[in-house]
Tab-separated table of C-alpha atoms in Angstrom:
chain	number	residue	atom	x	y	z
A	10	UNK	CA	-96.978	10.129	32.670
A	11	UNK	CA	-96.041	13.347	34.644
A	12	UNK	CA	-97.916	15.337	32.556
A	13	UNK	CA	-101.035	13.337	32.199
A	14	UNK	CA	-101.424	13.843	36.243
A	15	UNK	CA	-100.664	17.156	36.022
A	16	UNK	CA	-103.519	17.709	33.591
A	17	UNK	CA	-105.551	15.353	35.812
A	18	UNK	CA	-105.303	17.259	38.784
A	19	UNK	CA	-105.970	20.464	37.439
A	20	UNK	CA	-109.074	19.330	36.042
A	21	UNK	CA	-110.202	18.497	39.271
A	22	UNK	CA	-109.439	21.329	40.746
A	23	UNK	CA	-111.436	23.324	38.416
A	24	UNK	CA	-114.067	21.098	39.187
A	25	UNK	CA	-114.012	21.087	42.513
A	26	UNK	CA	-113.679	24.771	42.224
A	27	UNK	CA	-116.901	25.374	40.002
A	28	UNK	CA	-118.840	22.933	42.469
A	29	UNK	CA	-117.907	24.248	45.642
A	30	UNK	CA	-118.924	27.424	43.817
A	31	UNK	CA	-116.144	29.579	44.464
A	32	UNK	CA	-115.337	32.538	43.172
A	33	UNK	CA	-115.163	32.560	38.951
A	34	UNK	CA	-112.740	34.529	38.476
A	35	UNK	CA	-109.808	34.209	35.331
A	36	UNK	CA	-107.255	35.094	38.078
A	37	UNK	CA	-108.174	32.804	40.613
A	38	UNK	CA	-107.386	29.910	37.923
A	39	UNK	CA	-104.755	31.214	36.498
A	40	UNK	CA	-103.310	31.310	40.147
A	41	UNK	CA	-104.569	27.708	40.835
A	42	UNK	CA	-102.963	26.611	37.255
A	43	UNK	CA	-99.850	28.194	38.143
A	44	UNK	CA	-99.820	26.865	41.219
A	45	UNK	CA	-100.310	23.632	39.357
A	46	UNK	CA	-98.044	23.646	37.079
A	47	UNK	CA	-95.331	24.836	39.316
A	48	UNK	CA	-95.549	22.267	41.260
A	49	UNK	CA	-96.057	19.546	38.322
A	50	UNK	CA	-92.906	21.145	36.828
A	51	UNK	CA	-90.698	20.385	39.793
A	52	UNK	CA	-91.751	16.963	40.702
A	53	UNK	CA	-90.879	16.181	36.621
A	54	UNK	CA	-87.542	18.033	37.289
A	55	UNK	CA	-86.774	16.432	40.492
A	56	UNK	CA	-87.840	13.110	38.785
A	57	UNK	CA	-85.614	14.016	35.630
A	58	UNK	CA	-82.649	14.430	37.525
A	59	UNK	CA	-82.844	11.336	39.662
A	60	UNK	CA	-83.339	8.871	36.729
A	61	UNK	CA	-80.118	11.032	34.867
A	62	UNK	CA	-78.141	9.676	38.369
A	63	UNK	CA	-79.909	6.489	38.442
A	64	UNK	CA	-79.028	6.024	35.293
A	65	UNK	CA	-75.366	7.623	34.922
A	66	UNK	CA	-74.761	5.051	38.508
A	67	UNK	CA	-76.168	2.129	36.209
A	68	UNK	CA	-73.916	2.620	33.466
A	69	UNK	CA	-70.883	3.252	36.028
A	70	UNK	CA	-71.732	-0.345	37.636
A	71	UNK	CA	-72.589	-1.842	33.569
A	72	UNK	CA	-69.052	-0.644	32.878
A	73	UNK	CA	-67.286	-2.027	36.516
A	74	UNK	CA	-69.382	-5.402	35.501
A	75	UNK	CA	-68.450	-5.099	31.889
A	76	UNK	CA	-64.642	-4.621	32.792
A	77	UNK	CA	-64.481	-7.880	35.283
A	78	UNK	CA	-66.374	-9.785	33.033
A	79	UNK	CA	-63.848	-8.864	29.971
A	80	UNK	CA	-61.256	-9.692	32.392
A	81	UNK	CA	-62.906	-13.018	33.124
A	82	UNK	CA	-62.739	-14.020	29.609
A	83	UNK	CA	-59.332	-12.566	29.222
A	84	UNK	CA	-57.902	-15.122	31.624
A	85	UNK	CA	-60.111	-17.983	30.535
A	86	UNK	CA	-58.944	-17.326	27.280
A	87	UNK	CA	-54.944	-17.190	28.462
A	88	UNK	CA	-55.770	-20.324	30.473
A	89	UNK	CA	-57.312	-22.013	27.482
A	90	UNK	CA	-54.516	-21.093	25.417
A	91	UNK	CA	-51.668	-22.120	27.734
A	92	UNK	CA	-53.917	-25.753	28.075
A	93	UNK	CA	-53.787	-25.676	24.377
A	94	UNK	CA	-50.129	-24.814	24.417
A	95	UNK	CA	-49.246	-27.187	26.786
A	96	UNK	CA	-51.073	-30.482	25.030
A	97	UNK	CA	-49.379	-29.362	21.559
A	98	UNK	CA	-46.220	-29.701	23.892
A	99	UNK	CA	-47.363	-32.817	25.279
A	100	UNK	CA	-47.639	-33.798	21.613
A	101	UNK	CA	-44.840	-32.804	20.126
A	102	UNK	CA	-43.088	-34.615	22.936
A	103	UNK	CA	-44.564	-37.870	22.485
A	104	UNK	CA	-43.959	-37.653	18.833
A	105	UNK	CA	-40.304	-36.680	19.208
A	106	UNK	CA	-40.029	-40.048	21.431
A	107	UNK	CA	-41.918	-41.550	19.463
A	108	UNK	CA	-39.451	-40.747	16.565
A	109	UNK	CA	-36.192	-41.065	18.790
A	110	UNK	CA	-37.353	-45.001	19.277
A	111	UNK	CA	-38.322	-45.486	15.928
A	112	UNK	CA	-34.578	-44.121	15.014
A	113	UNK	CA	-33.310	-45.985	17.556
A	114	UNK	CA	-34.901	-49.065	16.378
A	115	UNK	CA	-33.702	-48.369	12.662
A	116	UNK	CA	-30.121	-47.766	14.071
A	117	UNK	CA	-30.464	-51.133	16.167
A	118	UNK	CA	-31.378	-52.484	12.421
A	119	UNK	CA	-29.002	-50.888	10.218
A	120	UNK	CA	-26.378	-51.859	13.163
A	121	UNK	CA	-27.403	-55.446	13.540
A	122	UNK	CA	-27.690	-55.828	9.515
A	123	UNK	CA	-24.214	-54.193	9.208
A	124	UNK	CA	-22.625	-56.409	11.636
A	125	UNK	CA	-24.196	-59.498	9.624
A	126	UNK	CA	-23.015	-58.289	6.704
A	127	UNK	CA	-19.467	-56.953	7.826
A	128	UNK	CA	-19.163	-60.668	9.491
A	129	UNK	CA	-18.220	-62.339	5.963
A	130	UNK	CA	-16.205	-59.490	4.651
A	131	UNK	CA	-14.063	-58.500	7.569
A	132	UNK	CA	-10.960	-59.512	5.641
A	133	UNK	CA	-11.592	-58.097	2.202
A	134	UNK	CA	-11.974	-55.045	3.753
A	135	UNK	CA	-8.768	-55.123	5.599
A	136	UNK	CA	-7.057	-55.660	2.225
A	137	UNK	CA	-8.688	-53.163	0.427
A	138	UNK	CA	-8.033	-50.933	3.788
A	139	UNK	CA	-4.674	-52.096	3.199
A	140	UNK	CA	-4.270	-51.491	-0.701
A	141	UNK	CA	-5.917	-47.538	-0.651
A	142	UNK	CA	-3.140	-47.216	2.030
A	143	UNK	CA	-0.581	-48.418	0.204
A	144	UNK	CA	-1.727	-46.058	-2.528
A	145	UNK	CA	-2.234	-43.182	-0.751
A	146	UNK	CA	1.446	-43.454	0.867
A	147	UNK	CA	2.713	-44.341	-2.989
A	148	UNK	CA	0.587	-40.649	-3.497
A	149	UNK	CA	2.320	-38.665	-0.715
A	150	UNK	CA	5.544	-39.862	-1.755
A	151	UNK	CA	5.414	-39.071	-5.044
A	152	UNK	CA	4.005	-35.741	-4.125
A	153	UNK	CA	6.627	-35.339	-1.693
A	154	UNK	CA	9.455	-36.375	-4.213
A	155	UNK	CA	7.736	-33.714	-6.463
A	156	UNK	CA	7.880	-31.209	-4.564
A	157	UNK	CA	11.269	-32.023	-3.955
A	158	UNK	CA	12.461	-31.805	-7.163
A	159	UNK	CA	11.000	-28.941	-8.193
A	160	UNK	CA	12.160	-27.462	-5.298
A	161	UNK	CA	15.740	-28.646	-6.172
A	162	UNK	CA	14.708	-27.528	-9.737
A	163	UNK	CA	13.993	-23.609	-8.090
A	164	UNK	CA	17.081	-23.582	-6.743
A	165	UNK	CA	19.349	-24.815	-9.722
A	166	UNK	CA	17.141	-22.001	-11.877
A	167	UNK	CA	18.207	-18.958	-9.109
A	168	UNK	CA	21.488	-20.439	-9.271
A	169	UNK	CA	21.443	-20.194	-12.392
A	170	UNK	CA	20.667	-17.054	-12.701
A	171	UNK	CA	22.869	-15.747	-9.991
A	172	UNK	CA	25.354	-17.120	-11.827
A	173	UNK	CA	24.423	-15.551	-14.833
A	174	UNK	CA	23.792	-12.618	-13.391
A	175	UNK	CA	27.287	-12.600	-11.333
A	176	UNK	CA	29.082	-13.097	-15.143
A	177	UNK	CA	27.364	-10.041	-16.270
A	178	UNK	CA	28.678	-8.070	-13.046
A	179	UNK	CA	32.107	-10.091	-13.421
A	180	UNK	CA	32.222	-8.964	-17.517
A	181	UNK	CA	30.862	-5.413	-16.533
A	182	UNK	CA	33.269	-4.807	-14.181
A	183	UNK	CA	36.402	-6.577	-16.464
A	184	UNK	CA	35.079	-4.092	-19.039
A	185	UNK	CA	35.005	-1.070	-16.693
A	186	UNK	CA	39.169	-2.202	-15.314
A	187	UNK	CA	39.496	-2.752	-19.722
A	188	UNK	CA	38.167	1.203	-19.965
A	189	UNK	CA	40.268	2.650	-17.044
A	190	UNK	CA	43.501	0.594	-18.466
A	191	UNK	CA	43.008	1.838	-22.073
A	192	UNK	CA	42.163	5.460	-20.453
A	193	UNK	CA	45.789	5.211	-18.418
A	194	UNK	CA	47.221	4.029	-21.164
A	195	UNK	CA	46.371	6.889	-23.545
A	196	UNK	CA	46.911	9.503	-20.250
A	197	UNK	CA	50.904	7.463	-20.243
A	198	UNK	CA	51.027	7.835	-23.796
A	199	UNK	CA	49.909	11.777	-23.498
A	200	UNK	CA	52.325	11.880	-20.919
A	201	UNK	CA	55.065	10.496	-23.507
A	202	UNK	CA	54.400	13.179	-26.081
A	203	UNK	CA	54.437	16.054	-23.891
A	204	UNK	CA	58.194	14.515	-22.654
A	205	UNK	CA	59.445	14.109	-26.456
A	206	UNK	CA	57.922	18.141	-27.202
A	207	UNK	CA	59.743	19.287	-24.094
A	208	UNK	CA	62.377	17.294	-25.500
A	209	UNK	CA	62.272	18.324	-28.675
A	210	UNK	CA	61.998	22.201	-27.128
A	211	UNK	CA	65.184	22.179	-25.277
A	212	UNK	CA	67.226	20.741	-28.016
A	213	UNK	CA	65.398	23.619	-30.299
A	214	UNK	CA	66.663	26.002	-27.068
A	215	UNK	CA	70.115	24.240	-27.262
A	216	UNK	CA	70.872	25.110	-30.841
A	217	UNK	CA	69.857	28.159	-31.001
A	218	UNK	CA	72.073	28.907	-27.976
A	219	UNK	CA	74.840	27.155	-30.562
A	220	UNK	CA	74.101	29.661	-33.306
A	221	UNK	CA	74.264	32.653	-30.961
A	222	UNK	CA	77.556	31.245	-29.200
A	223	UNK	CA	79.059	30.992	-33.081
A	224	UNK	CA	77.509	34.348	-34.516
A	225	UNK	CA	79.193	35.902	-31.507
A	226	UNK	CA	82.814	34.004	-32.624
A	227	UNK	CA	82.093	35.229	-36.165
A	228	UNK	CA	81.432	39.135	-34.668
A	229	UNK	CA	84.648	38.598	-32.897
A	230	UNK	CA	87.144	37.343	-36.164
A	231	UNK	CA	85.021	39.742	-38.146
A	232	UNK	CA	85.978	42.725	-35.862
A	233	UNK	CA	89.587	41.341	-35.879
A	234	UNK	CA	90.135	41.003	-39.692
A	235	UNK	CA	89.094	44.677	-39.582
A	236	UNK	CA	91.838	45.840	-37.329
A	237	UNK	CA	94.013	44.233	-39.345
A	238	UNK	CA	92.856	46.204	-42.344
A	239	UNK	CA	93.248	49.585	-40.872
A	240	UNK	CA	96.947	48.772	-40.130
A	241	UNK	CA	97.776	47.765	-43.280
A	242	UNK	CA	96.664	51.007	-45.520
A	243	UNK	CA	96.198	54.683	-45.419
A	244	UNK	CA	93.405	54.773	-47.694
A	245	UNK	CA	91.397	52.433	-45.886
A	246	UNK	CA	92.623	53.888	-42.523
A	247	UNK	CA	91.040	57.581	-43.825
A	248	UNK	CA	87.874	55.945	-44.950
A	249	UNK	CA	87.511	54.472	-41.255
A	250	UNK	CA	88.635	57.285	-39.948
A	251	UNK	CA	86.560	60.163	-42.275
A	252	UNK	CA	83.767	57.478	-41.782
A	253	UNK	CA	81.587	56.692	-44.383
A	254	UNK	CA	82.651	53.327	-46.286
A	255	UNK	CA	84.851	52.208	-43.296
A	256	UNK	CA	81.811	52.837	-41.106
A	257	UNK	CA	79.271	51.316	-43.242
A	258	UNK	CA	81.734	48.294	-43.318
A	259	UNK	CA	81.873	48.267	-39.731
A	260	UNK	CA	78.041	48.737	-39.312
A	261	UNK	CA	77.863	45.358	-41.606
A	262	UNK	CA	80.000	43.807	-39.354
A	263	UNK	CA	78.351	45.057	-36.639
A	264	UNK	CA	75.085	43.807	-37.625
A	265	UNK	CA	76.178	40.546	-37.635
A	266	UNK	CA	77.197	40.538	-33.841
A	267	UNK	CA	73.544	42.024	-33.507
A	268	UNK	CA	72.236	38.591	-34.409
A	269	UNK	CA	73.350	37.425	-30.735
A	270	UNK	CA	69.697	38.248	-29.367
A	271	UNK	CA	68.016	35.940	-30.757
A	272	UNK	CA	69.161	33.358	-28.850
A	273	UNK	CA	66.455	34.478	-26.492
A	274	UNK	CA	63.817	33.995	-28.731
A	275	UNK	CA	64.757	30.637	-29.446
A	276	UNK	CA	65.000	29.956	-25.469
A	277	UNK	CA	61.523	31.687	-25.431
A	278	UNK	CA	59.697	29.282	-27.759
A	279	UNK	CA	61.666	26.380	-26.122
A	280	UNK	CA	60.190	27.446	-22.432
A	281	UNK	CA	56.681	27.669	-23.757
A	282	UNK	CA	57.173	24.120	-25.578
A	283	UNK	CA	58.599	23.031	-22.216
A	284	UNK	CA	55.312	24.865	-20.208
A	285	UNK	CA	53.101	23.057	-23.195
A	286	UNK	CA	54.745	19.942	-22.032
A	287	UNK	CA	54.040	20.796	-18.403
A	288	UNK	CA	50.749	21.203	-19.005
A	289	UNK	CA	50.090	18.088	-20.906
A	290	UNK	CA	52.412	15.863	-18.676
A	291	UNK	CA	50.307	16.707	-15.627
A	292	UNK	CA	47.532	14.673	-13.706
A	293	UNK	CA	44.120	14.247	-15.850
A	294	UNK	CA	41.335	16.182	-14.757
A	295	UNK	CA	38.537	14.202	-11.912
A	296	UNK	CA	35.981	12.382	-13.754
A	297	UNK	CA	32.280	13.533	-13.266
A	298	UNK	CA	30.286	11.470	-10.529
A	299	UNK	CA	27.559	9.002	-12.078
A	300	UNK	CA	23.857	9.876	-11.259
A	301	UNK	CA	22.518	6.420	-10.624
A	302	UNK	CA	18.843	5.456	-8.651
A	303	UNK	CA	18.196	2.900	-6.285
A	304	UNK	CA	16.959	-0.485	-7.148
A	305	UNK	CA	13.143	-1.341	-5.769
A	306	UNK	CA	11.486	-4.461	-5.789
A	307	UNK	CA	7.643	-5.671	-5.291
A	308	UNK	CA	6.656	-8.680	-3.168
A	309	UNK	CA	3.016	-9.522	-2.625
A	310	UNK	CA	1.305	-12.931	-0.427
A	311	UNK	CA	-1.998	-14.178	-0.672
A	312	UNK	CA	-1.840	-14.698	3.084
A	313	UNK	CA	-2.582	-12.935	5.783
A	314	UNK	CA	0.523	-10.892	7.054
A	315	UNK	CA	1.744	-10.459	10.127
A	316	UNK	CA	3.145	-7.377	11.533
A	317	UNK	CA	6.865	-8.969	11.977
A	318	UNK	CA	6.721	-10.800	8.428
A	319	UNK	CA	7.580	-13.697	10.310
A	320	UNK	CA	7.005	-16.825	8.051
A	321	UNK	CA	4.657	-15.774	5.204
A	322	UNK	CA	5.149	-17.215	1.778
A	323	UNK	CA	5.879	-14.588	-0.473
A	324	UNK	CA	6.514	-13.477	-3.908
A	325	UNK	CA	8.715	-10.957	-5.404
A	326	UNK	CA	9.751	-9.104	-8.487
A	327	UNK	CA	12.947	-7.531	-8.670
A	328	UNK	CA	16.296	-5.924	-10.384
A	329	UNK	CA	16.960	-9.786	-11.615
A	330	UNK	CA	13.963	-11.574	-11.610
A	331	UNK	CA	10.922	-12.768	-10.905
A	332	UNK	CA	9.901	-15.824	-8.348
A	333	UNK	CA	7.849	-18.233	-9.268
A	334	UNK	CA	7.546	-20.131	-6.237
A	335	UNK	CA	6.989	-18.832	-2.739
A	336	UNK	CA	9.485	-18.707	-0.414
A	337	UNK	CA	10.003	-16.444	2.728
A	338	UNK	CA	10.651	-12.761	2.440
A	339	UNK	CA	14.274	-12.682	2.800
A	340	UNK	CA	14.930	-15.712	0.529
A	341	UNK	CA	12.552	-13.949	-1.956
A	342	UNK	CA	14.440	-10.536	-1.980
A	343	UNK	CA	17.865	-12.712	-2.221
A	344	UNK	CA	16.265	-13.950	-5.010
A	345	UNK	CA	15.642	-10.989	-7.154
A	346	UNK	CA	18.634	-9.076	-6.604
A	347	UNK	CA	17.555	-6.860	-3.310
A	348	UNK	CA	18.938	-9.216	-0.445
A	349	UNK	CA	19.948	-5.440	1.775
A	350	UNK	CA	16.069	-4.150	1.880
A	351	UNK	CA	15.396	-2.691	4.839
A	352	UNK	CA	11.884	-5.303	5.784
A	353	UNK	CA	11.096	-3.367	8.887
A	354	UNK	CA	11.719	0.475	8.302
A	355	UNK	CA	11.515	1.152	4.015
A	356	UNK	CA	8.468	-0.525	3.030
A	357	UNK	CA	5.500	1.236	1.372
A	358	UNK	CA	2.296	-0.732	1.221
A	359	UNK	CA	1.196	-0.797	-2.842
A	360	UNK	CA	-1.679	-2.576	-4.509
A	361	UNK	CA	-1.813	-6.378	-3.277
A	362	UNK	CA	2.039	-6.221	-1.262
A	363	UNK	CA	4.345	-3.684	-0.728
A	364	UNK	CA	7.361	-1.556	-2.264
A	365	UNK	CA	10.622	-2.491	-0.650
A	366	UNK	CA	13.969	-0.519	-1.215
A	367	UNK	CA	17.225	-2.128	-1.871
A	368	UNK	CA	19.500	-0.041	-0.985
A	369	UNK	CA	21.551	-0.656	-3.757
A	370	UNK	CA	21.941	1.247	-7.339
A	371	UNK	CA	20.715	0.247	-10.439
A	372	UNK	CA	23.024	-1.157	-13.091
A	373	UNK	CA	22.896	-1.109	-16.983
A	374	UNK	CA	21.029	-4.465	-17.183
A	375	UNK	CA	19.046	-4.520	-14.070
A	376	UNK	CA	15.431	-4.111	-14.389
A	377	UNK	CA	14.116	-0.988	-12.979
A	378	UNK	CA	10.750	-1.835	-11.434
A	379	UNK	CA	9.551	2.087	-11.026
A	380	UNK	CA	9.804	2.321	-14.382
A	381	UNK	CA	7.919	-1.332	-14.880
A	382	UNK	CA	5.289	-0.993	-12.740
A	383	UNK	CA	4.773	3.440	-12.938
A	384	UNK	CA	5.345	3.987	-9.267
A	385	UNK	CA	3.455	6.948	-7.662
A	386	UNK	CA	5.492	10.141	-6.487
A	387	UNK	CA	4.628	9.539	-2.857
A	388	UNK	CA	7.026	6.175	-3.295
A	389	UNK	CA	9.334	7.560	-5.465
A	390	UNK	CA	10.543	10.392	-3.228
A	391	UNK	CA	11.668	7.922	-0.763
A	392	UNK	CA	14.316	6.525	-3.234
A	393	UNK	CA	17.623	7.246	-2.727
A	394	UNK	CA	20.230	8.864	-5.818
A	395	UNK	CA	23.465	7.258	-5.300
A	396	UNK	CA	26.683	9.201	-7.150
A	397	UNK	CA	29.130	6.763	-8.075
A	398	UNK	CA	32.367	6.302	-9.823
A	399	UNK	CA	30.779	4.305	-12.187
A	400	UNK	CA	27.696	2.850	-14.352
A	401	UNK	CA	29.080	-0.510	-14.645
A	402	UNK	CA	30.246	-1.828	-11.057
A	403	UNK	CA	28.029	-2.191	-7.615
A	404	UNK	CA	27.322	1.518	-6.129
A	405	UNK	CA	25.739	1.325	-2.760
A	406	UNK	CA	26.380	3.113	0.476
A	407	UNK	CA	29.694	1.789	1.438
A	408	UNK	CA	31.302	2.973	-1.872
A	409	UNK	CA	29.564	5.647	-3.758
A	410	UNK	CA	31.017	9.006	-3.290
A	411	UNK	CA	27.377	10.312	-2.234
A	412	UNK	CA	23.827	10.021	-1.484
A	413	UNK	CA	20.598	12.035	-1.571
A	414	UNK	CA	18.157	9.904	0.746
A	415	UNK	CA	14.721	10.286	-0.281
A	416	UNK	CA	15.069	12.381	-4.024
A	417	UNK	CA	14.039	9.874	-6.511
């Protein structure tokens, strides 16, 4: 549109231009056209720019109107909803009453049938009532009785066993007193023999002192008889005197007074008989401590346990036996042969229960539960070695001769 008056006018200004006869020249149009144009040009610029803000202003106010309107049909919409909320309440409400009488009604029903029906039976029920009650108490005292019994029946089998148990510890020890009275009696009888070969030395002493008292009275006739000779004859008197025969005759004699030393021998071999017997009749020699471990046991409860142990039902497996029924703690170690555990300070927590010390050592036939159940080192090096005087009697603290805390 802008151009097409643009065009417009300069047409008639050329016209106007040739009519009024001016001056034909190409610079005088070319400085009208410019003119023109120039002026065309900036009214379509000027015209171009306002509808760019007429328009950019438009869309501004189409967006403001855009924006309430959206917001307009947000809050219908939230309005509608919450309407359409609130009747599906209204609804549900009237149904749940609905339902509440309706149960109500069935109740009154069920109630009023019940009552016409419970009317004729009122006491057939009471003595059926009264019959399942009189069998349930026949139940609970049989189970009662039951339990009784087998409780009496637990205790007769650990007595049993105790008793057992005490027979073997009764014929262990007679047979230990059997082994120390057959081991003084061969000690008295050791004794006996050294006395009879000191005995037997100092009568061997004795007559040898005899034959050294008589071969000293034979030296002494013998010597005698020869001064008898020599007074009697010349001829013998010159052998003596030149020597030889005389002299070996003397030098016989003399030998035989030269016999008188070995009296000493003979008092020699007596004193080393009599030492011998010394030796033998003396004390016997210490016997050798007995290396013995201490006795463990295992006790496990399918119940929770408390820190104190106070009143759990337990189960344990010990030196003696195993419990079949549960019982507390202590009762349970009594049980088994390891009534002196230490509960509170040796107890090492293993698989489902715990390993418990005894503080006791292990004899011949007791059952040695490390072994049994393959203990791990970190439990076995809290087990105590007990040295004792024997394998066969009760070794614990109060009478072994020593023991190694913690070396098992």
């Amino acid at each position: 549109m802008l151009r097409k008056i643009t065009l417009c006018s300069v047409v008639l200004l050329v016209v106007s231009t040739a009519s009024a006869g001016a001056v034909d020249s190409a610079a005088y149009l070319d400085q009208v056209l410019g003119d023109a144009l120039g002026r065309s040009l900036g009214e379509f610029e000027a015209r171009v720019k306002l509808e760019q803000e007429t328009r950019e202003t438009r869309r501004i106010e189409g967006d403001k109107l855009d924006a309430i309107r959206n917001a307009e049909i947000e809050l219908q919409r939230a309005e509608y909803e919450k309407a359409e909320a609130e009747k599906k309440r209204q609804a549900k409400l009237v149904e749940e009453n609905e339902a509440k009488i309706k149960a109500a009604r069935r109740a009154a029903e069920m109630a009023r049938i019940d009552a016409i029906r419970n009317s004729g039976a009122s006491n057939a029920q009471a003595q059926n009532n009264a019959t399942i009650m009189d069998a349930i108490n026949r139940a609970a005292n049989n189970i009662a009785q039951a339990e009784i019994q087998g409780r009496a029946a637990s205790e007769n089998a650990y007595a049993t066993v105790n008793a057992i148990n005490a027979a073997r510890r009764a014929q262990a020890n007679a047979e230990a007193q059997l082994a120390a009275a057959q081991n003084a009696a061969a000690a008295s009888a050791a004794r006996a023999h050294a006395e009879n070969a000191r005995k037997q030395a100092e009568a061997a002493r004795l007559a040898a002192a005899r034959q050294a008292s008589a071969a000293q009275s034979s030296a002494a006739a013998s010597t005698t008889i020869m001064a008898g000779v020599v007074k009697g004859g010349a001829g013998e008197a010159g052998d003596v005197t030149t020597g030889n025969k005389g002299s070996d005759r003397y030098v016989a004699f003399g030998g035989g007074t030269a016999m008188s030393p070995l009296a000493p021998k003979a008092g020699k071999g007596a004193g080393s008989s009599t030492g011998g017997a010394g030796a033998s009749g003396g004390s016997l020699p210490a016997r050798e401590p007995v290396k013995r471990m201490e006795a463990v046991a295992y006790c496990y409860t399918r119940e929770n346990i408390s820190a104190d142990f106070d009143d759990v039902q337990w189960f344990c497996d010990g030196p003696i036996q195993k419990t079949e029924l549960k019982n507390t703690l202590s009762q349970a170690l009594e049980y088994v042969g390891c009534a002196a555990a230490d509960i509170d300070h040796r107890r090492e927590p293993y698989q489902q229960g715990f390993i418990l010390f005894c503080e006791d050592a292990l004899l011949p036939y007791d059952r040695d539960m490390a072994e049994k159940m393959s203990l791990p080192s970190y439990i076995l090096v809290r087990r105590n070695t007990y040295h004792c005087n024997s394998v066969a009697r009760q070794c614990d603290a109060s009478n072994a001769i020593s023991v190694a805390p913690g070396h098992g």
